[in-house]
PDB file of N, CA and C in Angstrom:
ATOM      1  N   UNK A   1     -11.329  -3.489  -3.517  1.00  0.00           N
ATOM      2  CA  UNK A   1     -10.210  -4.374  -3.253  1.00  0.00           C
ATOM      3  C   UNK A   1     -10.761  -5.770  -2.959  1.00  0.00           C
ATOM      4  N   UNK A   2      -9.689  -6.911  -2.858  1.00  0.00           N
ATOM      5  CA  UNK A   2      -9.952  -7.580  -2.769  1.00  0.00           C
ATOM      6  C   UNK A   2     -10.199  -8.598  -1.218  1.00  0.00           C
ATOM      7  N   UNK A   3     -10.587  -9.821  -1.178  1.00  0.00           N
ATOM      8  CA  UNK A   3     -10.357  -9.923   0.483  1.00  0.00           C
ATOM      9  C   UNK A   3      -9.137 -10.505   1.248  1.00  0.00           C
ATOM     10  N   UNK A   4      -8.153 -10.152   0.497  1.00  0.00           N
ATOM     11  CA  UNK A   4      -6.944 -10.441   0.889  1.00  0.00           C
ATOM     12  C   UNK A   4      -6.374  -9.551   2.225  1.00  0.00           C
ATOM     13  N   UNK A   5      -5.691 -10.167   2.789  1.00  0.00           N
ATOM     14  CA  UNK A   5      -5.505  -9.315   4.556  1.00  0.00           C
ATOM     15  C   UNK A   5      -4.243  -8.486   3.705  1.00  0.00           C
ATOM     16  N   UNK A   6      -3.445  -9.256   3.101  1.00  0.00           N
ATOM     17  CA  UNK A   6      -2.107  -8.009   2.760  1.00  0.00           C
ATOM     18  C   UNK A   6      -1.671  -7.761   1.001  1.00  0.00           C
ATOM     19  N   UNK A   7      -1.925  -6.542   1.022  1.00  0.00           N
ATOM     20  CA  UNK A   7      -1.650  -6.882  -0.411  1.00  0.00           C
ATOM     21  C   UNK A   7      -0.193  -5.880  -0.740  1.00  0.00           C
ATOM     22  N   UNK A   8       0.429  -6.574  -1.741  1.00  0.00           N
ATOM     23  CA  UNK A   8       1.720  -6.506  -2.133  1.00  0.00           C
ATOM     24  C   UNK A   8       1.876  -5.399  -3.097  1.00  0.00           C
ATOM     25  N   UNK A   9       3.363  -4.732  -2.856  1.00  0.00           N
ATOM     26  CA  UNK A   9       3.115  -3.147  -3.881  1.00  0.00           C
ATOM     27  C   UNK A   9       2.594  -3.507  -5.387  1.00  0.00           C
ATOM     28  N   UNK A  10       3.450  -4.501  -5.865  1.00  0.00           N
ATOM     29  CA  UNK A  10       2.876  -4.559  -7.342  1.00  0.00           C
ATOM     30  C   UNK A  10       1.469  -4.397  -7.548  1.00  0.00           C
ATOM     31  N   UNK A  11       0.924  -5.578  -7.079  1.00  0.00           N
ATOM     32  CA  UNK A  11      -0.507  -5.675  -7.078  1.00  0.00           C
ATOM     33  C   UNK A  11      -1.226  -4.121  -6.881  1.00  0.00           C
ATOM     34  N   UNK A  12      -0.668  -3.478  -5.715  1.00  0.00           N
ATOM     35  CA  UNK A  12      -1.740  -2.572  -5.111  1.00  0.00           C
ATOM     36  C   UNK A  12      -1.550  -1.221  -6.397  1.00  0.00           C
ATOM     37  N   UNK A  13       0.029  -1.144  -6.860  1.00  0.00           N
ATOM     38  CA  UNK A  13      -0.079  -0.256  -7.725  1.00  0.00           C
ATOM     39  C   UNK A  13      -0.817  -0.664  -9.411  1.00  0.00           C
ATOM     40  N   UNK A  14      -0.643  -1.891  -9.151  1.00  0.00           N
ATOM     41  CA  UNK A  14      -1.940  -2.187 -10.716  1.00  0.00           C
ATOM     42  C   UNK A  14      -3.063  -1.432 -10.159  1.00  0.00           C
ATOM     43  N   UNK A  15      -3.751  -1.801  -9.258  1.00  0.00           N
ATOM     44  CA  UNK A  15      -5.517  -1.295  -8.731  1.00  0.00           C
ATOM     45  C   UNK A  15      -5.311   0.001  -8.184  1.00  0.00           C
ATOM     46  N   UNK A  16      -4.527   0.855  -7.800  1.00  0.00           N
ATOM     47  CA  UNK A  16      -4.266   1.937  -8.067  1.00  0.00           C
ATOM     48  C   UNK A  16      -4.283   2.578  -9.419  1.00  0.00           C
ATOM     49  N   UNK A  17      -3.500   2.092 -10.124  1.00  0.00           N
ATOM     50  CA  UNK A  17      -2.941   2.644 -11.643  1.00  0.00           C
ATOM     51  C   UNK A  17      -1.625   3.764 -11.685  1.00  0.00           C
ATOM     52  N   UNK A  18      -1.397   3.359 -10.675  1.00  0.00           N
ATOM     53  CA  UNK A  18       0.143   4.256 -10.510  1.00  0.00           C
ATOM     54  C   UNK A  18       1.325   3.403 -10.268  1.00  0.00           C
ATOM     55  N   UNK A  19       2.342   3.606 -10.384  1.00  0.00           N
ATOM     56  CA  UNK A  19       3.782   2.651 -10.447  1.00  0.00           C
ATOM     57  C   UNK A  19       4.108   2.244  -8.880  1.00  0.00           C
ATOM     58  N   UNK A  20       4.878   1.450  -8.427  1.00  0.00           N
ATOM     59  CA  UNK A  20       5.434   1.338  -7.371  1.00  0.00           C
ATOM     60  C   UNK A  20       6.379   2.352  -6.964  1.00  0.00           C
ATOM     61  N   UNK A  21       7.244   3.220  -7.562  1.00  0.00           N
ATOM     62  CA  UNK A  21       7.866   4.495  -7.457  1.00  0.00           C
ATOM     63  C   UNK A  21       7.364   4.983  -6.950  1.00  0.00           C
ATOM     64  N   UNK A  22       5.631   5.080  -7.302  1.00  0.00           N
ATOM     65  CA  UNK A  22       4.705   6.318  -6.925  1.00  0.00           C
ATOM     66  C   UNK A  22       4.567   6.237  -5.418  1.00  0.00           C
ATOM     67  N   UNK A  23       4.123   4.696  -5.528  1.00  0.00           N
ATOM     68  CA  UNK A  23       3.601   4.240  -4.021  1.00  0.00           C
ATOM     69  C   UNK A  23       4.733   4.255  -2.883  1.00  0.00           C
ATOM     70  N   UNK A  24       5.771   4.186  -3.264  1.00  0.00           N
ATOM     71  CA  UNK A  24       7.160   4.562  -2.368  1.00  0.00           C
ATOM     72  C   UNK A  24       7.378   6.147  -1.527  1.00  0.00           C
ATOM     73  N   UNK A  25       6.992   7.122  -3.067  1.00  0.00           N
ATOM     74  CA  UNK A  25       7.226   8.556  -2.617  1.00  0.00           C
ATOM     75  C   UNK A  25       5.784   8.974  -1.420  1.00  0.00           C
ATOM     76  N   UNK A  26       4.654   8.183  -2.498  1.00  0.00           N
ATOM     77  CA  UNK A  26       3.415   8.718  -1.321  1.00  0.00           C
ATOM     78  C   UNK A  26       3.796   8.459   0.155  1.00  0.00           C
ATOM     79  N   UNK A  27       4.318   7.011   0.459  1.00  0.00           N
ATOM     80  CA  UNK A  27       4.874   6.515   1.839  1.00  0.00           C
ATOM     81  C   UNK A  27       6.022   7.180   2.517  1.00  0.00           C
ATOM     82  N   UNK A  28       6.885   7.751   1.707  1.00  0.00           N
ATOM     83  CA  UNK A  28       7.704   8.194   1.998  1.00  0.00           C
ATOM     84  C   UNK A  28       7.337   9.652   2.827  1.00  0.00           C
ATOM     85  N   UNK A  29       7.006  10.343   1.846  1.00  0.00           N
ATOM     86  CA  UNK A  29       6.130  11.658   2.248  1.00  0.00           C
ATOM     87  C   UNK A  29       4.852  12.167   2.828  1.00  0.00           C
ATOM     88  N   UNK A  30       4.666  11.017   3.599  1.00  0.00           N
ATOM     89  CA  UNK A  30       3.634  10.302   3.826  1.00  0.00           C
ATOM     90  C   UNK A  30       1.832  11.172   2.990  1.00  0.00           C
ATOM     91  N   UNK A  31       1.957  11.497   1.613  1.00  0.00           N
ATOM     92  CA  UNK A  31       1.316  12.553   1.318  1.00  0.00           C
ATOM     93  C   UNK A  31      -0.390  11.507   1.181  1.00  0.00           C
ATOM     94  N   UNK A  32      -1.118  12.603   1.588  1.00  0.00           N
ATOM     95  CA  UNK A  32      -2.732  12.674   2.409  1.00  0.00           C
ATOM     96  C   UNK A  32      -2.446  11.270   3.225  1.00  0.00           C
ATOM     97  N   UNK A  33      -1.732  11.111   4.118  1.00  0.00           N
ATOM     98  CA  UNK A  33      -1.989   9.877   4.995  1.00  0.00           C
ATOM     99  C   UNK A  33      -1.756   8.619   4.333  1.00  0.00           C
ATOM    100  N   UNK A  34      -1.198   8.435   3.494  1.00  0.00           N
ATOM    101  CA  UNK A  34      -1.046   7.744   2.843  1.00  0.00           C
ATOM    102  C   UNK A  34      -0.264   6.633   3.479  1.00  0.00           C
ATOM    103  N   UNK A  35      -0.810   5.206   4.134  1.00  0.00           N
ATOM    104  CA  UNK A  35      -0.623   4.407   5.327  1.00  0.00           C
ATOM    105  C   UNK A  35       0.761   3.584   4.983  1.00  0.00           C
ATOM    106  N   UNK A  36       1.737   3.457   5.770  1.00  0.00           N
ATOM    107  CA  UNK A  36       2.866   2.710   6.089  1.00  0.00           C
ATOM    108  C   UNK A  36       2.841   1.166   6.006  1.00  0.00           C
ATOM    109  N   UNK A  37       3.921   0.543   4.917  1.00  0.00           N
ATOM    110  CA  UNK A  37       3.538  -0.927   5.132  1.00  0.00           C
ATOM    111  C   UNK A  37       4.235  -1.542   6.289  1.00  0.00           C
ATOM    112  N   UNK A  38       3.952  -2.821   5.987  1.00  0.00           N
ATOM    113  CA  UNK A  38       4.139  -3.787   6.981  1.00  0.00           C
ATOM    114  C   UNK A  38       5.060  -4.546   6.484  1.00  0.00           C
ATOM    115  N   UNK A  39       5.713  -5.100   7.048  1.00  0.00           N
ATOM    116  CA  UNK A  39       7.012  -5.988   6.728  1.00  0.00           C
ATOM    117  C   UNK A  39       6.708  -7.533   7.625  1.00  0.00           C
ATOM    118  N   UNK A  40       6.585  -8.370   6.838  1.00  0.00           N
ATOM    119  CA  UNK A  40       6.268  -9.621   6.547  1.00  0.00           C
ATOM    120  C   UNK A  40       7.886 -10.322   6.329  1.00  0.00           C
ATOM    121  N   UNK A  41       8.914 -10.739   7.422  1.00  0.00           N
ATOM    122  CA  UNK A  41      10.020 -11.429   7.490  1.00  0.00           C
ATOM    123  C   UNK A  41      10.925 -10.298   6.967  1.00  0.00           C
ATOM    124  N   UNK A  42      12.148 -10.904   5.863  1.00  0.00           N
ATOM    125  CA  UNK A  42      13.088 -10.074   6.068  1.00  0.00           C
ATOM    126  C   UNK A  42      13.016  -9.194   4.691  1.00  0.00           C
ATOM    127  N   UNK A  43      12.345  -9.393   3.700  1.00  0.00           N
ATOM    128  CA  UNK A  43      11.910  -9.223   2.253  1.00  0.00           C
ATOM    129  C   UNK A  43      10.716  -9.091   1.915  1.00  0.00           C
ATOM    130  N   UNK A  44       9.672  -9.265   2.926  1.00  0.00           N
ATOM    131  CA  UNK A  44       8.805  -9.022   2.066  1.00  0.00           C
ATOM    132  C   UNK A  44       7.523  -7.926   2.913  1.00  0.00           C
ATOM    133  N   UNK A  45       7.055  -7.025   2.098  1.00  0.00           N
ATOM    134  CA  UNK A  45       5.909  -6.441   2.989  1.00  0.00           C
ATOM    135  C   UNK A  45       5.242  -5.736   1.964  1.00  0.00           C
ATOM    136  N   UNK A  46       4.423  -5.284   2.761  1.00  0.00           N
ATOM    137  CA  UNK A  46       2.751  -5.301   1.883  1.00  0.00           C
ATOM    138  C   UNK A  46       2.153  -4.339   2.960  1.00  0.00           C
ATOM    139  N   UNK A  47       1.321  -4.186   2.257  1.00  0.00           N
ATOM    140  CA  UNK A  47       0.115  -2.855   2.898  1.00  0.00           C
ATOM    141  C   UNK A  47      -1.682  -3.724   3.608  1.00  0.00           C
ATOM    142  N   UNK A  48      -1.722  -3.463   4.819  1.00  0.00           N
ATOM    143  CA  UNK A  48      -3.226  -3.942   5.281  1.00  0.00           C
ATOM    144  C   UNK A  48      -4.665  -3.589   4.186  1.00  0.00           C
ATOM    145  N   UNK A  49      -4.715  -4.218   3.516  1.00  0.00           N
ATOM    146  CA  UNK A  49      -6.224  -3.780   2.807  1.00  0.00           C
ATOM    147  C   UNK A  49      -6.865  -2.873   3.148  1.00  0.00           C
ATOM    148  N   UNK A  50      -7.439  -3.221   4.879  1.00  0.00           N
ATOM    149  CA  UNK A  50      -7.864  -2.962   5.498  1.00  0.00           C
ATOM    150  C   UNK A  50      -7.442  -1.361   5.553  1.00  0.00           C
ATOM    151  N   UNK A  51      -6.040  -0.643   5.697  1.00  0.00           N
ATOM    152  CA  UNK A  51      -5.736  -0.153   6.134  1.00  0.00           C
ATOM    153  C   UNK A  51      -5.453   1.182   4.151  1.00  0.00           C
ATOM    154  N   UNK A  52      -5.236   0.731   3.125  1.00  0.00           N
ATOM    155  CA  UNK A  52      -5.651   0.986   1.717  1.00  0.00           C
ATOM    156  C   UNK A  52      -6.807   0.984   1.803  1.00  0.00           C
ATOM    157  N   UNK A  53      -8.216   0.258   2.261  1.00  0.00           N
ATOM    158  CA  UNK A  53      -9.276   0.957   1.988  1.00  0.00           C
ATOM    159  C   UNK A  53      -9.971   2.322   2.681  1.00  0.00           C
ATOM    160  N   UNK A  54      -9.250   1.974   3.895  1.00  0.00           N
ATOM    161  CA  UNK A  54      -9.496   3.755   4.816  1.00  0.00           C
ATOM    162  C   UNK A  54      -9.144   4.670   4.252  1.00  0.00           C
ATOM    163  N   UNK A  55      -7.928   3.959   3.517  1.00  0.00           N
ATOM    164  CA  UNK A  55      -7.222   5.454   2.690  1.00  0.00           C
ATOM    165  C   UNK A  55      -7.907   5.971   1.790  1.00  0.00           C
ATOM    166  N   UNK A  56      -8.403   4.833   1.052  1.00  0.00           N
ATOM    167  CA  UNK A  56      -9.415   5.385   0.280  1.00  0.00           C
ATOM    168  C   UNK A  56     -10.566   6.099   0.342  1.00  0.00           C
ATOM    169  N   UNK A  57     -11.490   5.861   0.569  1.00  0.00           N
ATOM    170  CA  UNK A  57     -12.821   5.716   1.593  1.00  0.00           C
ATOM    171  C   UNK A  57     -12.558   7.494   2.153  1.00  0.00           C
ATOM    172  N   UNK A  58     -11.279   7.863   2.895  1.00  0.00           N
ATOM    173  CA  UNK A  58     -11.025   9.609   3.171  1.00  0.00           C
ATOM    174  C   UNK A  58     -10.365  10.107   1.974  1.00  0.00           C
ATOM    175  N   UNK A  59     -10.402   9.722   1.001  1.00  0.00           N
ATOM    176  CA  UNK A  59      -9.818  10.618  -0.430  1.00  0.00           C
ATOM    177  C   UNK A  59     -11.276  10.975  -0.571  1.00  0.00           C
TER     178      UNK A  59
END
């Protein structure tokens, strides 16, 4: 990833390679830990890098 503090679903599901749908149900269901975003005002939120690379890193 990159060194961006928040990165946005689109983006994260390009470098994933899965859709934003996908990334909704994983959050939703929260399936393998799959980390909760953050909400940035009233529209907009995004996921901690920081917090996508842990996720990764325990896959």
């Amino acid at each position: 990833m990159n060194e961006k503090l928040i990165i946005k679903p689109h983006e994260l599901a390009v470098q994933l390679g899965v859709s934003t749908v996908t990334l909704w149900r994983w959050q939703k269901s929260k399936a393998h830990g799959f980390p909760t975003p953050i909400y940035r005002g009233n529209r907009t939120l995004g996921w901690r890098v920081r917090d996508i690379n842990d996720w990764l890193d325990s896959q």
